[in-house]
Amino acid sequence: MKQLDFTVRSNDKLNDQNHLLKVVPSDNEQLPEMLPGQFVQILVENAQHTFLRRPISINNIVPERNEIWLLVQSVGEGTQKLCEMAVGGRLNMLVPLGNSFTIPSNPGSYLLVGGGVGTAPLLFLGKKLHERGIACDFLLGGASEKNILQRSDFTAYGTLYCTTEDGSLGEKGYVTHHPVLQHKKYDFIFTCGPKPMMVAVARYAHERGIVCEASLENLMACGFGACLCCVEKTTRGNLCACTEGPVFDINELTWLD
Amino acid sequence: MARLEVTIGSMLLRNPVMTASGTFGYGTEYTDFMDLGRLGGIFVKGTTLEPRQGNDYPRMAETPSGMLNAVGLHNKGVDYFVEQIYPVIKDYDTRMIVNVSGSTVEDYVACTEKLVGLEKIPAIELNISCPNVKEGGMAFGTTCASAAQVTRAVRRVYPGTLIVKLSPNVTDIAEIARSVEAEGADSVSLVNTFLGMAIDAESRRPKLSTVTGGLSGPCIKPIALRMVWQVFHAVNIPVIGMGGICNWEDAIEFILAGATAIQVGTCNFIDPSVSVKIVEGIEAYLQRHNIASVTDLVGAMETA
């Protein structure tokens, strides 16, 4: 873990709520190794009611540009300030935090299921799988077409399937209704998004004996295991989502009890 | 060169800046961000006789300039501390102080007895002020009789420096401080968190699983500062001040109000190296004002 200042290299508005920030270390320091599933904690300055850092998933790492991509959804004052960051602006971040998705060494078929801003870490995961020569399918869900973000980035690393609640893109409905889940057989499923979606995905995987990991977005203060606020109830007791997660094997969670 | 050393009971600190229990884990969580040897001391997380799973999620709610927590003394118990944690932290180049909690007087005593003889633990802090457990905790800190009772019982078995952490959720914190001083406490630390709550307007539900929780952060600083000042004038033992300290100016305010040493709490979550910056800031302040020792500032607020 490191505490570093970053400079915003670009800030692209993807839709009404979401911005993609690309940041680089301000002092040209080499980025520490970061893994898919890990996150950063960003200090939000000049926000009257925002006190704590904001945990944001690592959306992508571009080593040749020493660049971190952060997909930020404006849901409150803190994230709104982040979405308003000007190019050249400074961000203090703790990097990287948390565990990561497990990339198995054995071959198999992979499905990455995301919803809303929870699609963010799946791009980085898909890229890592792609680098290992592993083709994967992405299944992304959102309220409508404008909520399915970074589609061209995803298709660079695998096959993209989409569902929207209004039917404006892909299949109408939720991700678990997509026909690909009936037609194809997967060995590994990785998921991130709203909890009801992840529970449905976990249930699907559990019933079929598919290895499944879910990335949680529990409320946290510190992000590095000191405050003990972000606990998740597991078969091993209450564990911190920030240090023992955010990625958990679904069989460790108590969601399906 | 200004002197930063201060003494609490029989414990000499290299400087007055320590980190508050429940905000600094066992110190190991922070080693990537700072040199622990720069600190006066570290109060490790609340330790109980038996392991505790703590409260259910959600345990945290952000508030303007602060946060509410309802962690509920989540820890692996004193035996785990002695067997697994102590061997790791005993070599840290700073003072390691264990925060002891319990549900009964017997719990406090039994937990403390397991810490007696640990050579590198020069002090314990009795937590009689946790607002987040159903039994014990704050209940001991809200009356003079119960605060005195638990202090007396622990004092009988503990020869090291005994610090009692006071609750601000009382009518008169000074009288509680006097009651534990009378039973042999070497120091009082204050304040623990203020009982508060937050509600999600949309769902109409409390933001914490326990409904109420402990408020901390800069939002409590003016109240904590006032209480430190009141207690400083009520007792003859050193006061350790805390409550929303986020920079060296905050620390100096607490020292001027009467704190011999301070603890940095919630702000560790936002800037994990803030406590070292506070040490540096105090040192620079002393030099800038030509003050020989930080002890010269204790209670030196001028009102005339």
XYZ file of C-alpha atoms in Angstrom, chain B residues 8-9 161-166 180-181 184-189 237-240 260:
21
model
C 2.124 9.582 31.929
C 2.232 7.645 35.205
C 0.407 2.749 34.332
C -3.369 2.715 34.550
C -5.240 5.071 32.249
C -9.037 5.305 32.376
C -10.844 6.343 29.198
C -13.853 8.464 30.005
C -11.224 7.239 39.146
C -8.310 9.382 40.305
C -5.573 5.047 41.832
C -5.824 5.830 38.126
C -2.545 7.285 36.871
C -4.212 9.220 34.067
C -7.525 9.811 32.378
C -8.035 9.876 28.622
C -3.171 13.322 37.280
C -2.202 13.853 33.637
C -4.979 14.160 31.121
C -4.724 12.600 27.671
C -0.275 16.312 28.699
